[in-house]
Short mmCIF file of C-alpha atoms in Angstrom, two decimals:
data_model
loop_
_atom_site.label_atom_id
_atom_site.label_comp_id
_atom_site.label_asym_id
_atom_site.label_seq_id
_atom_site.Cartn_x
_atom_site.Cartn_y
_atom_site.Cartn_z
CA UNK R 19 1.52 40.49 -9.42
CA UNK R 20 -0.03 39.20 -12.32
CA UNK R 21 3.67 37.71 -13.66
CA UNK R 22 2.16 35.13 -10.70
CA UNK R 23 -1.38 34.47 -12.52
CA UNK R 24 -1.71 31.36 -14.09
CA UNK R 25 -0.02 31.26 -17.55
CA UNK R 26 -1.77 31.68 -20.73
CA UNK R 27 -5.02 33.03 -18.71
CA UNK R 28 -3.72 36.18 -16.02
CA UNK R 29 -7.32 34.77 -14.52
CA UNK R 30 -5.96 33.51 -11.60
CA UNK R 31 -3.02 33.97 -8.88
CA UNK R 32 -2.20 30.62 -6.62
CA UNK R 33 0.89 30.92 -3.99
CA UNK R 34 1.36 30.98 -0.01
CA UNK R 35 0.75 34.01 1.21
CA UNK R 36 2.89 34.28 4.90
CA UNK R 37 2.68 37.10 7.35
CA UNK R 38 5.01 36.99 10.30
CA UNK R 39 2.67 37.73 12.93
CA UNK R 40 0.92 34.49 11.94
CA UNK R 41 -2.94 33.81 10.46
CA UNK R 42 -6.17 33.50 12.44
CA UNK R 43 -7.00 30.00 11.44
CA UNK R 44 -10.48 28.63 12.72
CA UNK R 45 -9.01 30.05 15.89
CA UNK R 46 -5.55 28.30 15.52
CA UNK R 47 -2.53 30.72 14.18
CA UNK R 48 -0.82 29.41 10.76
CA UNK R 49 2.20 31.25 9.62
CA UNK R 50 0.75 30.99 5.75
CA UNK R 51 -1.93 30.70 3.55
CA UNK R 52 -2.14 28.57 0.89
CA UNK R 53 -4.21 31.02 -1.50
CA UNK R 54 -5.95 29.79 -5.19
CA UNK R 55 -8.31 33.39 -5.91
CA UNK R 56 -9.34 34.89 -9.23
CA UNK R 57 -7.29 38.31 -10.46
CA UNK R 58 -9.32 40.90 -12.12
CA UNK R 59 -6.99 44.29 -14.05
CA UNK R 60 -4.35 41.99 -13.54
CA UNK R 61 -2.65 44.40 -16.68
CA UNK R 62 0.44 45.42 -14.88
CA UNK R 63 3.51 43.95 -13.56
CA UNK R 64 3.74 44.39 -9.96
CA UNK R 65 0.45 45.32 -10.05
CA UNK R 66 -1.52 44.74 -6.93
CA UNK R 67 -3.69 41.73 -7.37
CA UNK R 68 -7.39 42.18 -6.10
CA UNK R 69 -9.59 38.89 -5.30
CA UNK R 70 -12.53 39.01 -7.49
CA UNK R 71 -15.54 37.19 -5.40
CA UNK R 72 -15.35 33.90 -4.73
CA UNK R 73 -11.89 33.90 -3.86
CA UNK R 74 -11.01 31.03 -1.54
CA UNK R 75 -8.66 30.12 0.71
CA UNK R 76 -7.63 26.54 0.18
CA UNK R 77 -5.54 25.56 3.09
CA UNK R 78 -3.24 26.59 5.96
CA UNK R 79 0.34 26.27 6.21
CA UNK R 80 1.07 24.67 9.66
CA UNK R 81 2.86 26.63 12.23
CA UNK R 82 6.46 25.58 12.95
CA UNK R 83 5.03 24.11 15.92
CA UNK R 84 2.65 21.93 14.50
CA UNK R 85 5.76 20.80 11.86
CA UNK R 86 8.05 19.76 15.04
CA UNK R 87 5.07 17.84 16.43
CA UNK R 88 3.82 16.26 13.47
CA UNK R 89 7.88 14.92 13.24
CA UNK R 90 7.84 13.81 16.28
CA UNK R 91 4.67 11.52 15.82
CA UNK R 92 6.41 10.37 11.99
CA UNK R 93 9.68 9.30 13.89
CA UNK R 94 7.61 7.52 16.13
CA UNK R 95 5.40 5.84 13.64
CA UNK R 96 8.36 4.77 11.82
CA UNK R 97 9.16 2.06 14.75
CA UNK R 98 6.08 0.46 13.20
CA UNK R 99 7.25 0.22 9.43
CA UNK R 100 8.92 -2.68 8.09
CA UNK R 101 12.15 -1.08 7.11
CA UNK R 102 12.76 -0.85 10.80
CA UNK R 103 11.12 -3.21 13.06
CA UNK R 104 13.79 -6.02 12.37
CA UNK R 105 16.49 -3.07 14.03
CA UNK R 106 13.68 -2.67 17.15
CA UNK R 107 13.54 -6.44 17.61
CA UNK R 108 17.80 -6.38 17.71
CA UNK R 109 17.55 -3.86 20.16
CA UNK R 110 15.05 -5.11 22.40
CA UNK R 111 16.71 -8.06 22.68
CA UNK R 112 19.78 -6.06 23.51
CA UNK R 113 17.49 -4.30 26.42
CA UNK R 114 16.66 -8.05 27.64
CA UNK R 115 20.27 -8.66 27.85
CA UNK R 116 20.79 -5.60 29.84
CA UNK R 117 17.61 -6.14 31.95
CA UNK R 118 20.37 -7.41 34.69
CA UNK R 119 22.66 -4.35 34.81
CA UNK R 120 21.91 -1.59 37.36
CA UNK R 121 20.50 1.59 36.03
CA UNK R 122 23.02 3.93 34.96
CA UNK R 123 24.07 1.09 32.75
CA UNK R 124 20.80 0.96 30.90
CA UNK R 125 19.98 4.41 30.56
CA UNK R 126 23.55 5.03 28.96
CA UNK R 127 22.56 2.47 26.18
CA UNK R 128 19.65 4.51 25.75
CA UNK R 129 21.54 7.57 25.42
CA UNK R 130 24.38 6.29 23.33
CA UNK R 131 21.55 4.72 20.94
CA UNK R 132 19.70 8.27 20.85
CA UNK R 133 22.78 9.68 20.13
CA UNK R 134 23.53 7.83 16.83
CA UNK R 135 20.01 8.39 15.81
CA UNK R 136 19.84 12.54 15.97
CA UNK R 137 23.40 12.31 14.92
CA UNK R 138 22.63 10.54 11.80
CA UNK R 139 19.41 12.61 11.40
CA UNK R 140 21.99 16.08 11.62
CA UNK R 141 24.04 14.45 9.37
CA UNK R 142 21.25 14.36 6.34
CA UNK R 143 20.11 17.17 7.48
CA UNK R 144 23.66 18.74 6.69
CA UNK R 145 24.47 16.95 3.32
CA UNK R 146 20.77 17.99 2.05
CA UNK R 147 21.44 21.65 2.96
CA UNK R 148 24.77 21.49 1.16
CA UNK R 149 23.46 19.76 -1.52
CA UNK R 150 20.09 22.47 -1.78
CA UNK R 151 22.65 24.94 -1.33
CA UNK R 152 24.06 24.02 -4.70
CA UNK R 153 20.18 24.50 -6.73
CA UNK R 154 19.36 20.63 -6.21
CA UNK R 155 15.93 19.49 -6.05
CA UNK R 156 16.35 17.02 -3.36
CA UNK R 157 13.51 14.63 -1.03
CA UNK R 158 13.53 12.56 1.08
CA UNK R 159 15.12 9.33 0.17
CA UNK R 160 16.98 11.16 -2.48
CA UNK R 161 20.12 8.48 -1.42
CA UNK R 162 17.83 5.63 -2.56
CA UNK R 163 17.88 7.19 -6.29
CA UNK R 164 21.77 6.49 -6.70
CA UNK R 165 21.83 3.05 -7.81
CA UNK R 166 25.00 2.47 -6.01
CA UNK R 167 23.49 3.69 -2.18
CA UNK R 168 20.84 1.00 -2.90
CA UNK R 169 23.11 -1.94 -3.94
CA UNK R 170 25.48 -1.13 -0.54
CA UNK R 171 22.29 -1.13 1.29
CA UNK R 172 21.31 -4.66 -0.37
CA UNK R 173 24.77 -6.03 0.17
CA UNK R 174 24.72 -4.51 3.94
CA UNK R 175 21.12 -5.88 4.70
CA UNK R 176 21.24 -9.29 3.27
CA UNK R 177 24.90 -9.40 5.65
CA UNK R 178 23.09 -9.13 8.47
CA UNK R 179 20.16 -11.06 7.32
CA UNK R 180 22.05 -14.23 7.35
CA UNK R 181 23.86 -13.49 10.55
CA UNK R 182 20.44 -13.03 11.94
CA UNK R 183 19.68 -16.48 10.05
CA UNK R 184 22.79 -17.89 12.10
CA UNK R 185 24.65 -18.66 9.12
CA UNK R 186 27.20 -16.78 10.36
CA UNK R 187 28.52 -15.07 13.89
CA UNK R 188 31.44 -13.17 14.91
CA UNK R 189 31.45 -10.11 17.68
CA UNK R 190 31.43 -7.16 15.38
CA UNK R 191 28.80 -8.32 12.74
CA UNK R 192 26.36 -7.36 11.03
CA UNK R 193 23.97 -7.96 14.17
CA UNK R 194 26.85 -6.59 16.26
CA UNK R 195 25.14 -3.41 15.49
CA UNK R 196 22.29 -4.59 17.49
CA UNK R 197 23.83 -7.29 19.95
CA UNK R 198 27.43 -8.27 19.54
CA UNK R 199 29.07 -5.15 19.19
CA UNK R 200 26.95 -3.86 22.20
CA UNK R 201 28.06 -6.27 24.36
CA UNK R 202 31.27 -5.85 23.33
CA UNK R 203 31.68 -2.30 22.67
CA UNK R 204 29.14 -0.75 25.31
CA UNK R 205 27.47 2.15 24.64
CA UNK R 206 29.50 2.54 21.24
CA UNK R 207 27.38 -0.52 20.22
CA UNK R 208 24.22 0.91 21.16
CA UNK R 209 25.52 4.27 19.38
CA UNK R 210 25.85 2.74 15.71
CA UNK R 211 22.51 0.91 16.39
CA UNK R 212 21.09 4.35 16.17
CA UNK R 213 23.13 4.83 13.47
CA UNK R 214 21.47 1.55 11.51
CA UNK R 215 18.59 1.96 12.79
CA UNK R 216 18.55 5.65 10.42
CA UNK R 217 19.91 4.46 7.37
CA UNK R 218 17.05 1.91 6.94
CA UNK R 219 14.37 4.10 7.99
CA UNK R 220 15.37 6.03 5.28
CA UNK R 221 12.71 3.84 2.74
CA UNK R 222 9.97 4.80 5.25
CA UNK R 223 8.07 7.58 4.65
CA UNK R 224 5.59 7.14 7.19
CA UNK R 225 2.15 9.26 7.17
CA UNK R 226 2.75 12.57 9.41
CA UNK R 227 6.07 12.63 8.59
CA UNK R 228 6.11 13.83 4.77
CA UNK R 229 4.69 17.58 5.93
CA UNK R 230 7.20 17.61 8.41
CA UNK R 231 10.03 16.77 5.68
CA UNK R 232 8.67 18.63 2.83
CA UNK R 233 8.40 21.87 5.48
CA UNK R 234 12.57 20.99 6.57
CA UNK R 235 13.32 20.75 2.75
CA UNK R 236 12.08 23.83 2.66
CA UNK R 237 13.19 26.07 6.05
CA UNK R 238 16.51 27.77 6.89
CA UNK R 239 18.86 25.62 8.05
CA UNK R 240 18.56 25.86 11.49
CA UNK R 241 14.46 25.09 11.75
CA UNK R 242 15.27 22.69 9.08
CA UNK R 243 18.21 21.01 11.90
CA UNK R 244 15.40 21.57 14.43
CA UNK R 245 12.84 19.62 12.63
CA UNK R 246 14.86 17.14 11.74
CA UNK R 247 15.86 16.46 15.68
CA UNK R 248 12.24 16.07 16.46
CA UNK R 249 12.24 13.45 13.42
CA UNK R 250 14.82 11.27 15.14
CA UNK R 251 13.73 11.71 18.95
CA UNK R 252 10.59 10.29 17.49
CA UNK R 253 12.30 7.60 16.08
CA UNK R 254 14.31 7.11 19.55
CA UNK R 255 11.80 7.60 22.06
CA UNK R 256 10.87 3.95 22.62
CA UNK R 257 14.13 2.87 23.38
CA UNK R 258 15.23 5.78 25.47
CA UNK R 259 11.99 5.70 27.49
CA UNK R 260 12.87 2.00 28.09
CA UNK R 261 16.39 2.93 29.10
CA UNK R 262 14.85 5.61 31.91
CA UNK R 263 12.15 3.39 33.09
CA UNK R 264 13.63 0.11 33.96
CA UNK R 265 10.80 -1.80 35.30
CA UNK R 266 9.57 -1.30 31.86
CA UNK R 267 12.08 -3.64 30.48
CA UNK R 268 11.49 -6.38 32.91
CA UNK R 269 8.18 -6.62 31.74
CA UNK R 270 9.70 -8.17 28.65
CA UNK R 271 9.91 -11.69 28.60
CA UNK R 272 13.23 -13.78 30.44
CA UNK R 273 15.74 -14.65 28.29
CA UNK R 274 15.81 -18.20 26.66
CA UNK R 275 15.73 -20.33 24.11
CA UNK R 276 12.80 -17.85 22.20
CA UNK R 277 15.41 -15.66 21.82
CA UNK R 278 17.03 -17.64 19.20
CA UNK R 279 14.20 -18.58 17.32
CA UNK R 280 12.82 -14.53 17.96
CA UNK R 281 16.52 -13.69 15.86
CA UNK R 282 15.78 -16.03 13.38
CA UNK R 283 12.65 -14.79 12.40
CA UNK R 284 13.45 -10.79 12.35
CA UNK R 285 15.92 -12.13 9.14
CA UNK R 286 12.54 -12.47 6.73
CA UNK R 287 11.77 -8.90 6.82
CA UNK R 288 15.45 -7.83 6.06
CA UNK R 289 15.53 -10.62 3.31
CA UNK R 290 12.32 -8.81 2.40
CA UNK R 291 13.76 -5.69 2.45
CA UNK R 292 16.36 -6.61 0.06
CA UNK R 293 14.36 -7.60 -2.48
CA UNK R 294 12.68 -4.27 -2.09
CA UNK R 295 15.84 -2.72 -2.90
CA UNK R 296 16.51 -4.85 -6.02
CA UNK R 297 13.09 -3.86 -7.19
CA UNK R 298 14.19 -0.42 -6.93
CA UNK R 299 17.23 -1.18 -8.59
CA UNK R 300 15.00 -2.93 -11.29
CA UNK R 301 13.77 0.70 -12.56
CA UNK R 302 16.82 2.26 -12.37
CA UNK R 303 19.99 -0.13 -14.51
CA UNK R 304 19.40 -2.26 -17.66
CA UNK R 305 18.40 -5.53 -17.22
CA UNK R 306 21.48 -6.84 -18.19
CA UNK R 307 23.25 -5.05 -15.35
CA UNK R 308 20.49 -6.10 -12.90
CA UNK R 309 20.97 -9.62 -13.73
CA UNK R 310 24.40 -9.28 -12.47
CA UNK R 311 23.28 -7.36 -9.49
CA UNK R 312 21.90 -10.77 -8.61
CA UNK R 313 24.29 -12.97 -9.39
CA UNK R 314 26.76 -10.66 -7.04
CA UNK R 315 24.31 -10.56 -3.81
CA UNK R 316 24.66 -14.70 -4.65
CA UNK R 317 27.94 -14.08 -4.81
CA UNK R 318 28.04 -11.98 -1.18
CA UNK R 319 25.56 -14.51 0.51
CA UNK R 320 28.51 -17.61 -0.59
CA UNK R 321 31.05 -15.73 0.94
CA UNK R 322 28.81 -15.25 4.29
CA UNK R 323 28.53 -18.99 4.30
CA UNK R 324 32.21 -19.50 3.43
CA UNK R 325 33.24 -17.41 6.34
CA UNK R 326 30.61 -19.24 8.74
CA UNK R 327 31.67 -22.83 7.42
CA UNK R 328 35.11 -22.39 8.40
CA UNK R 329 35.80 -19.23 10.65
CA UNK R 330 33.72 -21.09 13.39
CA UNK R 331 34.45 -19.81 17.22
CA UNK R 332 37.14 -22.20 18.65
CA UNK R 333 38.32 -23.69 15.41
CA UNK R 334 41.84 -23.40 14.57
CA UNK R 335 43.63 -20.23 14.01
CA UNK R 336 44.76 -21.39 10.42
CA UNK R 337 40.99 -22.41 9.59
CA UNK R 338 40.20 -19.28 11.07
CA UNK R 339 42.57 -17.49 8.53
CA UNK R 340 41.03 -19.38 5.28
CA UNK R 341 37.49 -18.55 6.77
CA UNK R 342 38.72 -14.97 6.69
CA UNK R 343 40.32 -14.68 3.48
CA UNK R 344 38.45 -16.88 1.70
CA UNK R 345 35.01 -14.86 2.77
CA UNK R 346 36.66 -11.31 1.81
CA UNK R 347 37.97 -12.44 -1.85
CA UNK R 348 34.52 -13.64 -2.11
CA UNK R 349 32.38 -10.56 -0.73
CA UNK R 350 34.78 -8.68 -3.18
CA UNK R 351 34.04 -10.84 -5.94
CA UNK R 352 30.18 -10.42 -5.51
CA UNK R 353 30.40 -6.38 -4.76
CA UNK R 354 32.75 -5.74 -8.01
CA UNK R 355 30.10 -8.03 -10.08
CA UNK R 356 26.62 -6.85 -8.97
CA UNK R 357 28.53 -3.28 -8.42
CA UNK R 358 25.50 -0.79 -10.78
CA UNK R 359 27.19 0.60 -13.75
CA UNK R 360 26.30 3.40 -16.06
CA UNK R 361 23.97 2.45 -19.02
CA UNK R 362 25.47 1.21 -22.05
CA UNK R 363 23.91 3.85 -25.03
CA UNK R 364 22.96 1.25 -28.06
CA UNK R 365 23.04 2.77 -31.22
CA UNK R 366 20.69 -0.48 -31.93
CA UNK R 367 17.37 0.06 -31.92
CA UNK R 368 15.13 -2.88 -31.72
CA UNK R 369 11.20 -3.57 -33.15
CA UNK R 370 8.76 -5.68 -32.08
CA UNK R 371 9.07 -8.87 -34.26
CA UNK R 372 5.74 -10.00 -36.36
CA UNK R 373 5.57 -11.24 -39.73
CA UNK R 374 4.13 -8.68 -41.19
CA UNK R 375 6.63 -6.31 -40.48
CA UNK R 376 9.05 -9.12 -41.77
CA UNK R 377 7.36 -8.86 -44.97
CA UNK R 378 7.20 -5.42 -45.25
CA UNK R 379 10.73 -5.21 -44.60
CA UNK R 380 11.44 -7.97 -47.30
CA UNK R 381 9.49 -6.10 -49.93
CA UNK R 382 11.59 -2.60 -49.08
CA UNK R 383 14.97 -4.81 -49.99
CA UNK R 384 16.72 -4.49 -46.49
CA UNK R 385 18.22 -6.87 -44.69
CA UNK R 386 16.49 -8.07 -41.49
CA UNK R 387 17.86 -9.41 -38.25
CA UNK R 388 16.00 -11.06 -35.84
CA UNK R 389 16.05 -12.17 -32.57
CA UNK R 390 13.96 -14.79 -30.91
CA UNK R 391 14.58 -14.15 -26.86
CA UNK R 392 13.67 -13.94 -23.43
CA UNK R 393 14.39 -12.58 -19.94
CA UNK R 394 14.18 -16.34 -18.35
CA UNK R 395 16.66 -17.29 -21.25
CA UNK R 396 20.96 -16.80 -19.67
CA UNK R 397 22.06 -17.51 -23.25
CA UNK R 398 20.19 -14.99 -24.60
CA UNK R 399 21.57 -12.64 -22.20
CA UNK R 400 25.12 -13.33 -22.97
CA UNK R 401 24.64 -12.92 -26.37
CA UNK R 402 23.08 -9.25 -25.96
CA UNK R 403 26.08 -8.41 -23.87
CA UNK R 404 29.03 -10.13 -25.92
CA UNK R 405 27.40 -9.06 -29.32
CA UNK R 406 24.81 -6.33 -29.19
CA UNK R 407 27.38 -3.90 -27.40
CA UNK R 408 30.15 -4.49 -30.01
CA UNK R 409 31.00 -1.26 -31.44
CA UNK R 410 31.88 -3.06 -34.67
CA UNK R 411 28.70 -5.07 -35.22
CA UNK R 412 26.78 -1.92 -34.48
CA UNK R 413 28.84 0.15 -37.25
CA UNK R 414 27.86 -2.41 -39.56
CA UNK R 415 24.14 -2.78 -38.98
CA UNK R 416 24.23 1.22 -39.04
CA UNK R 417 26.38 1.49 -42.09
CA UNK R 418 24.18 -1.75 -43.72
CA UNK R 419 20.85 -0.03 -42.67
CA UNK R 420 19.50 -3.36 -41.28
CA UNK R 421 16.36 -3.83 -39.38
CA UNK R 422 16.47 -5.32 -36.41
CA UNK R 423 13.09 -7.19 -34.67
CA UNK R 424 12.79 -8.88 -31.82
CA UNK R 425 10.72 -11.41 -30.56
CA UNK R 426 10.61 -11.17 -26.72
CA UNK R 427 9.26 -14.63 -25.87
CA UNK R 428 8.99 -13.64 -21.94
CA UNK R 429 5.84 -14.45 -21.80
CA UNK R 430 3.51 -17.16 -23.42
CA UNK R 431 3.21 -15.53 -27.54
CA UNK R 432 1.05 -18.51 -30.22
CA UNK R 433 2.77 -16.35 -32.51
CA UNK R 434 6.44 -16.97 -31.72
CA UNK R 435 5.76 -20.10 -30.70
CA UNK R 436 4.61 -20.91 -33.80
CA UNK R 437 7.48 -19.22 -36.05
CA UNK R 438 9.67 -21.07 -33.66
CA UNK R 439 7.98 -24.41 -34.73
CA UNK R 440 8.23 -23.50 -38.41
CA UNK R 441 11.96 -23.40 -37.99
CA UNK R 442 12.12 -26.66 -36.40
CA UNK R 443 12.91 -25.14 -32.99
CA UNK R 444 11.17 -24.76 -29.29
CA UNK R 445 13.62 -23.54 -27.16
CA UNK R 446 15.27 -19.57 -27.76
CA UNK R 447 17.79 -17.80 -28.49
CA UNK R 448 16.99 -18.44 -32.19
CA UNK R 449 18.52 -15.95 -34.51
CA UNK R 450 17.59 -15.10 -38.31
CA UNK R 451 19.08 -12.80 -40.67
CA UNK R 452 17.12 -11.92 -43.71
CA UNK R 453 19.66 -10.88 -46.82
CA UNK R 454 18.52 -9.00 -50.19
CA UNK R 455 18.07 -11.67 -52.68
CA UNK R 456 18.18 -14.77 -50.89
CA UNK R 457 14.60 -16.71 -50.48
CA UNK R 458 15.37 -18.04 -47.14
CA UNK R 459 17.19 -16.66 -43.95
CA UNK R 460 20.31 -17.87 -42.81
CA UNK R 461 19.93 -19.68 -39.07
CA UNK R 462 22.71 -18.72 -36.90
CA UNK R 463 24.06 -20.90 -33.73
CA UNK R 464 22.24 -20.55 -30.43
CA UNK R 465 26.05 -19.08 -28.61
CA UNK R 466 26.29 -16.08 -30.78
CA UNK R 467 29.67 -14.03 -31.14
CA UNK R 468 30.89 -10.77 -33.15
CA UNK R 469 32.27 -12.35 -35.62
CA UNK R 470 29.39 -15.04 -36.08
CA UNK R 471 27.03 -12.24 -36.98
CA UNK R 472 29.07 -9.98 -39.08
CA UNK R 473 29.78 -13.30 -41.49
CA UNK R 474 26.30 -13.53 -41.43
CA UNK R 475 24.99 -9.94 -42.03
CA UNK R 476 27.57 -9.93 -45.19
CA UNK R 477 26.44 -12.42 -47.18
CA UNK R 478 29.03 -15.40 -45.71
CA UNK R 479 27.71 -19.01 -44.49
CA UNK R 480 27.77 -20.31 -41.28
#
């Protein structure tokens, strides 16, 4: 065993050790041992390892048992977490709605919406035994690492957001999931409610559920499918116990004019929820390509508004018809520009701007371009993504050898401020290209193109 020791030492062997008639525990049974013990003649391979005193055992494994319950409670505690209280609120209000119907009627709703959620929850469970099946390394969340899962998600929350925000209604929206298509639909409404209510619980990794997940990551795949049912009757348990026990839901309050106002305010935390997700997306595409994940939820959010402003209930069928069209060319619009790309590789590398290095540079005899900037600064942005990305202006600063600095004005710098000031300027972009043999640097226009800077970087004038 000592190929198991600790490498660079064959001191020490760490593993689970599992047996599978189970541990004596402090009188509970674990199915493994978490061991961390000291190996002495550890010379061999295969060699049997014996614990030198002072061995310790640092923790149990929990039984299978103890996994299923722990899920359980971490379905249940995920009711509580922001990601999916705004879905709890839609479907209590559903559950007021019903509070009328006779029995059988409710508890199918509960059904149907328990339904979706273990569906859902044997659905991941499926695509993340395929995909470990294959030698991926996979969590939970994984889906909220592909940049494109987490802009549909924005683009799908901040929908329903503003229906919630009445800015727009229609029977299978984006609350339809919660209210419209339930009434409409029945029990398939209540179904994909379940369905939602998965997908954005997803975020949530609430605190006795990550055992239970890291153990179904883990198991075959039928204690892994097992595990993950417990996860979603957690998650379903309030509703379906509401569903069985009637009374229970005429203990909420009548329905009235609260209700609308109730609506209103479960939009915040899906309008916070989306800003989570551009956060995420923040870490994970260039800023460019984030700035035009913004501009295309803006995008998404003014075709909402079209579609409310004119396909209004009642109106007439050709306003209707605009509404319609009008909205879709627009959500397509704003998916196709805030859609997440792949990085752009730049063969440009960029240093931080200061004027010593701008003397330095001068005294080595290269030519120097700089690049006064800023994140707040649109202009500056275009220019990096009409000119930077040019495969012809990076050939030539490649093939000229010039430096490139820049000053990232972002934030509050005396310095830039100042070499800004020198220049006769207080407002970026503010470009500067330093040639061999000329005392002063040429000043090039604040709307930069290709062409603009390669006259520049050989030798031509402005």
């Amino acid at each position: 065993m000592s190929e198991y020791a600790e490498p660079g030492t064959g001191k020490r062997l760490r593993g689970v050790l599992r047996s599978s008639a189970g541990w004596d525990v402090n009188h509970a049974t674990a199915q493994g041992l978490l061991v961390d013990v000291p190996v002495e003649n550890a010379s061999a391979a295969g060699a049997v390892a014996v614990a030198a005193p002072g061995g310790t055992v640092v923790t149990a494994v929990p039984t299978f048992g103890a996994q299923l319950a722990l899920g359980f409670v971490g379905g249940l505690i995920l009711n509580l977490m922001p990601c999916v209280f705004p879905v709890l609120g839609i479907k209590i209000l559903g559950f007021v709605n019903q509070a009328g119907s006779n029995r059988r009627k409710v508890v199918m709703h509960g059904l149907a919406f328990t339904a979706g959620v273990v569906t859902s929850f044997w659905a991941l469970a499926a695509l993340l035994a395929v995909l470990r099946s294959g030698g991926g390394q996979l969590g939970w969340g994984f889906q909220l690492q592909s940049p494109v899962f987490v802009f549909s998600m924005a683009v799908l929350l901040l929908v329903f957001a503003l229906s919630l925000s009445g800015v727009f209604e229609f029977g299978l929206s984006a609350t339809g999931m919660g209210t419209g298509l339930q009434t409409r639909g029945g029990v398939t409404g209540s179904f994909f409610t379940g369905l939602l209510a998965t997908i954005v619980a997803t975020p949530c990794a609430a605190p006795f559920l990550a055992p239970a997940l890291g153990a179904a990551l883990t198991l075959p795949p039928l204690p892994s499918f097992l595990l993950f049912t417990a996860i979603a009757l957690g998650l379903a348990a309030p509703y379906l116990l509401l569903s069985i026990f009637p009374d229970a839901v005429k203990l909420l309050p009548r329905p009235g004019a609260w209700m609308e106002t109730f609506k209103q305010v479960m939009a915040f935390p899906l309008y916070a929820t989306v800003g989570g997700l551009v956060w995420v997306l923040a870490g994970q595409v260039q800023d460019q390509a984030l700035l035009l994940v913004i501009f295309g939820l803006t995008v998404v959010a003014l075709a909402v508004w079209f579609y409310g402003r004119y396909a209004t209930p009642g109106a007439p069928s050709r306003r209707i018809r605009t509404g319609i069209i009008g909205g879709l060319l627009l959500l397509v619009a704003g998916i196709a520009l805030g859609w997440p790309r792949p990085a752009v590789p730049t063969d440009i590398v960029w240093e931080p701007w200061s004027t010593e290095r701008v003397a330095e540079l001068r005294k080595e005899g290269r030519p120097i371009y700089v690049d006064f900037t800023a994140r707040w600064c649109f202009t500056c942005q275009t220019n990096k993504k009409l000119v930077f990305s040019s495969d012809e202006v990076k050939r030539v600063f490649r093939d000229k050898n010039i430096a490139t600095l820049r000053a990232d004005w972002t934030n509050q710098d005396p310095r830039i401020t100042e070499e800004l000031a020198r220049w006769g300027r207080a407002m970026v972009p503010f470009n500067l290209v330093y040639l061999p043999g000329h005392d002063t640097p040429q000043i090039l226009p604040e709307l930069l193109t290709s062409d603009i800077v390669l006259k520049a970087v050989r030798g031509g004038k402005q």
